[in-house]
Short mmCIF file of C-alpha atoms in Angstrom, two decimals:
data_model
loop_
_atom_site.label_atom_id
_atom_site.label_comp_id
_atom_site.label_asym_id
_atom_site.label_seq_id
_atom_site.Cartn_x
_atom_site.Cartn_y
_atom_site.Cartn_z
CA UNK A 1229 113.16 84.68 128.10
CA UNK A 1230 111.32 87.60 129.75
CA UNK A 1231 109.57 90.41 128.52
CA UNK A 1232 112.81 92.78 129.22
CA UNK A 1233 115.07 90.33 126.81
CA UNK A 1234 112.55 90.17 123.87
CA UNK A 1235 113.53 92.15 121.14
CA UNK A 1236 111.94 94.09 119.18
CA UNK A 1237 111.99 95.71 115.37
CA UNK A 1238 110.39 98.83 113.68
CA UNK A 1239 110.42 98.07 110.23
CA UNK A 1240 109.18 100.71 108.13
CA UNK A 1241 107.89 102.08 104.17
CA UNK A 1242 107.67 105.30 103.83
CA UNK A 1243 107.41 107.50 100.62
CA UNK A 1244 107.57 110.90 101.90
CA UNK A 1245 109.49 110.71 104.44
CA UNK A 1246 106.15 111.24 107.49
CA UNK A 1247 105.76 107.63 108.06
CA UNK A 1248 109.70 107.65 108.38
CA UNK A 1249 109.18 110.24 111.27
CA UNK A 1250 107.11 108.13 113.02
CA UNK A 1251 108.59 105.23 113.06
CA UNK A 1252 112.13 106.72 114.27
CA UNK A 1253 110.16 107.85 116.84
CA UNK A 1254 108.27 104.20 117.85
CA UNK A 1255 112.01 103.07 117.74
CA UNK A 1256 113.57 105.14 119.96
CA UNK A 1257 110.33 104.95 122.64
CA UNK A 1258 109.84 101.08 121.94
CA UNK A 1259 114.14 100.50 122.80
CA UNK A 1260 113.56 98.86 119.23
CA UNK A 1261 115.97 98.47 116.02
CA UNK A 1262 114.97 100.66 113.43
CA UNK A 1263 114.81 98.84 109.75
CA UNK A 1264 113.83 100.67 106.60
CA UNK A 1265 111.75 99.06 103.50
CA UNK A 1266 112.97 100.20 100.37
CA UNK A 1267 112.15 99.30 96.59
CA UNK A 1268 114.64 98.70 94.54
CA UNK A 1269 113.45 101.35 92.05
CA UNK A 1270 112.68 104.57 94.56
CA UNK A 1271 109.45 106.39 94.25
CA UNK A 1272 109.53 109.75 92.28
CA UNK A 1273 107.04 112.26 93.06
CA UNK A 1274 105.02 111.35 89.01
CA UNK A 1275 105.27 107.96 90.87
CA UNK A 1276 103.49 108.93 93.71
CA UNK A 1277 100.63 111.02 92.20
CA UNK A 1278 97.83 108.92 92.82
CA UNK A 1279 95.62 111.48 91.09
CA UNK A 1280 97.20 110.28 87.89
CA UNK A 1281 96.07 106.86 86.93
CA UNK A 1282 98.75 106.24 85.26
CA UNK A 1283 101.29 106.64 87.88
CA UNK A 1284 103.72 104.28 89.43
CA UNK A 1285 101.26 103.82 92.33
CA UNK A 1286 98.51 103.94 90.78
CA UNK A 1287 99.24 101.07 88.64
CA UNK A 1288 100.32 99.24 91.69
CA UNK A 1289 97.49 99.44 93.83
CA UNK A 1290 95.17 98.73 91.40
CA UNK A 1291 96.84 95.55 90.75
CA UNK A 1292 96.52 93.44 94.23
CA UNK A 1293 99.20 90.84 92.60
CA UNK A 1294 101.65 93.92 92.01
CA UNK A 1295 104.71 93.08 94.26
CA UNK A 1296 107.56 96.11 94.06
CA UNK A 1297 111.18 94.45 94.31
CA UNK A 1298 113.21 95.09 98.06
CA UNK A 1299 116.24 97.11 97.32
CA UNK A 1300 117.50 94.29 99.51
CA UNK A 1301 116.98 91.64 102.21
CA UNK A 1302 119.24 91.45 104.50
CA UNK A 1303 117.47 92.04 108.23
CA UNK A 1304 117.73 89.26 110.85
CA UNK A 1305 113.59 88.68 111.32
CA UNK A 1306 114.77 85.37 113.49
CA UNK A 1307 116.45 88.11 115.69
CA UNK A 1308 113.08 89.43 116.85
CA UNK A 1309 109.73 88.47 119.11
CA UNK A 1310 107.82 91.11 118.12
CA UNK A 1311 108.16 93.46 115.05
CA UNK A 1312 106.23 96.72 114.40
CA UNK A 1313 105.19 97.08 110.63
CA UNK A 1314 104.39 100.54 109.52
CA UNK A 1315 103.46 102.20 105.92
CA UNK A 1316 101.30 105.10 104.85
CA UNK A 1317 97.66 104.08 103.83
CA UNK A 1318 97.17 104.09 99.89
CA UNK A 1319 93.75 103.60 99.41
CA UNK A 1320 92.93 102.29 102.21
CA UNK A 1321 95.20 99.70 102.13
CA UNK A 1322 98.87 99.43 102.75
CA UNK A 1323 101.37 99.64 100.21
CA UNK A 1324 102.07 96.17 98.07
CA UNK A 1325 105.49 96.81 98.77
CA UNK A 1326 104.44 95.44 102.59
CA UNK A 1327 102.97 92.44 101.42
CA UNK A 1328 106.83 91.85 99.17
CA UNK A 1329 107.78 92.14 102.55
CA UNK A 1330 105.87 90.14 103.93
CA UNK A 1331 106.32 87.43 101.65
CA UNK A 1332 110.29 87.77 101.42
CA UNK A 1333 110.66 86.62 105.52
CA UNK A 1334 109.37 84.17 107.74
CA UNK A 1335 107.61 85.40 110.33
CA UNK A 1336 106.26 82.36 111.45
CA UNK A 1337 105.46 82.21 115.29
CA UNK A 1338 106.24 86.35 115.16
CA UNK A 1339 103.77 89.49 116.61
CA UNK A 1340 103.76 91.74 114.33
CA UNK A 1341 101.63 95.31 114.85
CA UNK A 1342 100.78 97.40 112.17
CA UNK A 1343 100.99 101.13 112.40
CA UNK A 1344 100.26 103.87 109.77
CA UNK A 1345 100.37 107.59 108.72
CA UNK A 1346 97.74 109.19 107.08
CA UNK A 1347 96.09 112.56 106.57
CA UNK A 1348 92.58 111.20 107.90
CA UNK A 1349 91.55 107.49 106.28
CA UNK A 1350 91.91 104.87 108.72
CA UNK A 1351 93.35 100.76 108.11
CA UNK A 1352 90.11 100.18 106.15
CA UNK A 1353 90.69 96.33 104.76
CA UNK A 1354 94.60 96.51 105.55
CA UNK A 1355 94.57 93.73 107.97
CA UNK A 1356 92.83 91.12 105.87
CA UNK A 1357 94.85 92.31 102.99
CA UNK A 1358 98.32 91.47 104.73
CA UNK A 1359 96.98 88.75 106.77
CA UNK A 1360 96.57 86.95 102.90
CA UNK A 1361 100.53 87.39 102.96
CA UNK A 1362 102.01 86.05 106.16
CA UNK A 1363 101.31 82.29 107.77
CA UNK A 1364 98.43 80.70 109.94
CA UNK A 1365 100.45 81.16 112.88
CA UNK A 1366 102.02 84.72 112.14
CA UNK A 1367 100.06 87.05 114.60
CA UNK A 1368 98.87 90.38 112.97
CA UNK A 1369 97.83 93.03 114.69
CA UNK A 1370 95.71 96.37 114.13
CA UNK A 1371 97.67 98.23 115.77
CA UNK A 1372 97.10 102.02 115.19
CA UNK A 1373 96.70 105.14 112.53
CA UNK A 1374 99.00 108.07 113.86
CA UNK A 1375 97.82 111.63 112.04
CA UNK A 1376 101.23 113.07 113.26
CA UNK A 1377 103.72 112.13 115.59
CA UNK A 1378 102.73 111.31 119.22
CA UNK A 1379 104.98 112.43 122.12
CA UNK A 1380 107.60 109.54 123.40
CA UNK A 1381 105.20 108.89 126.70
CA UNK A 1382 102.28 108.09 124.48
CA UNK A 1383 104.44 105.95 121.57
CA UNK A 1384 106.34 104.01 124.69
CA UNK A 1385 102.56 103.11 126.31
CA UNK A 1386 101.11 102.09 123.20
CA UNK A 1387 104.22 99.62 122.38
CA UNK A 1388 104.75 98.38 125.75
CA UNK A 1389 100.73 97.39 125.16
CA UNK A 1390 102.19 94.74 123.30
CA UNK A 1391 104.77 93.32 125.39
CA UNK A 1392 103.28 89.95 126.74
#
């Protein structure tokens, strides 16, 4: 199979609706399916107030073993070479709801590149934290923080990047 016949997925988390943008965006410049994460229970905006500790998200990310249940499970992961993993960064860290994810599919033998959206932090310890989530032979990549959306020129370079 060549490069050209790979496929590819965007698979995606987003709470507000910015790392949503983005990753319609990647999809349509990467010629790549476009797959949404959702809980099962959606995040209200008390859930996402991560200046109350008390909050839905709070709670989660303080808890490393917290795993939020998939509204469902149902894309093809076998289906595709290379798959494009993108969240916003909650303290410095992905979402748990990634590593649920992560945990729900095999993605043995798979590339997968992490993007994220943020307002200014960068991955911080986001790679080591998945990597505990996915197997030995699961490649993970650090792929890149977007503050915004880039332009389709710039989102099609940086995914072709990846292509082998």
């Amino acid at each position: 199979m060549n490069a050209a016949q790979k496929k590819r997925l965007v698979a995606y988390f987003s709470a507000s609706g910015v790392t949503a943008k983005t990753a319609a965006a990647l999809a349509k410049a990467a010629d790549a399916d476009l797959y949404e994460i959702r809980p099962k229970v959606p995040y209200t905006r008390a859930d996402l107030n991560w200046q109350d500790t008390h909050s839905r998200s709070s709670v989660e990310m303080a808890d490393h073993s917290s795993r939020p249940e998939l509204a469902d499970s149902d894309v093809a992961i076998a289906d595709y070479d290379t798959i494009f993993l993108g969240f916003p960064i909650w303290w410095y860290v992905a979402p748990t709801i990634i590593n649920t994810f992560l945990e729900r599919y095999d993605f043995s033998g798979k590339k997968i590149v992490l993007f994220a959206t943020s307002g200014g932090s960068g991955f911080g310890k986001t790679k080591a934290e998945l990597q505990k989530s996915v197997s030995a032979d699961t490649v993970l990549i650090e792929g890149q923080v977007f503050h915004g959306v880039p332009d389709t020129a710039a989102l099609r370079a940086w995914a072709d990047s990846f292509s082998d």
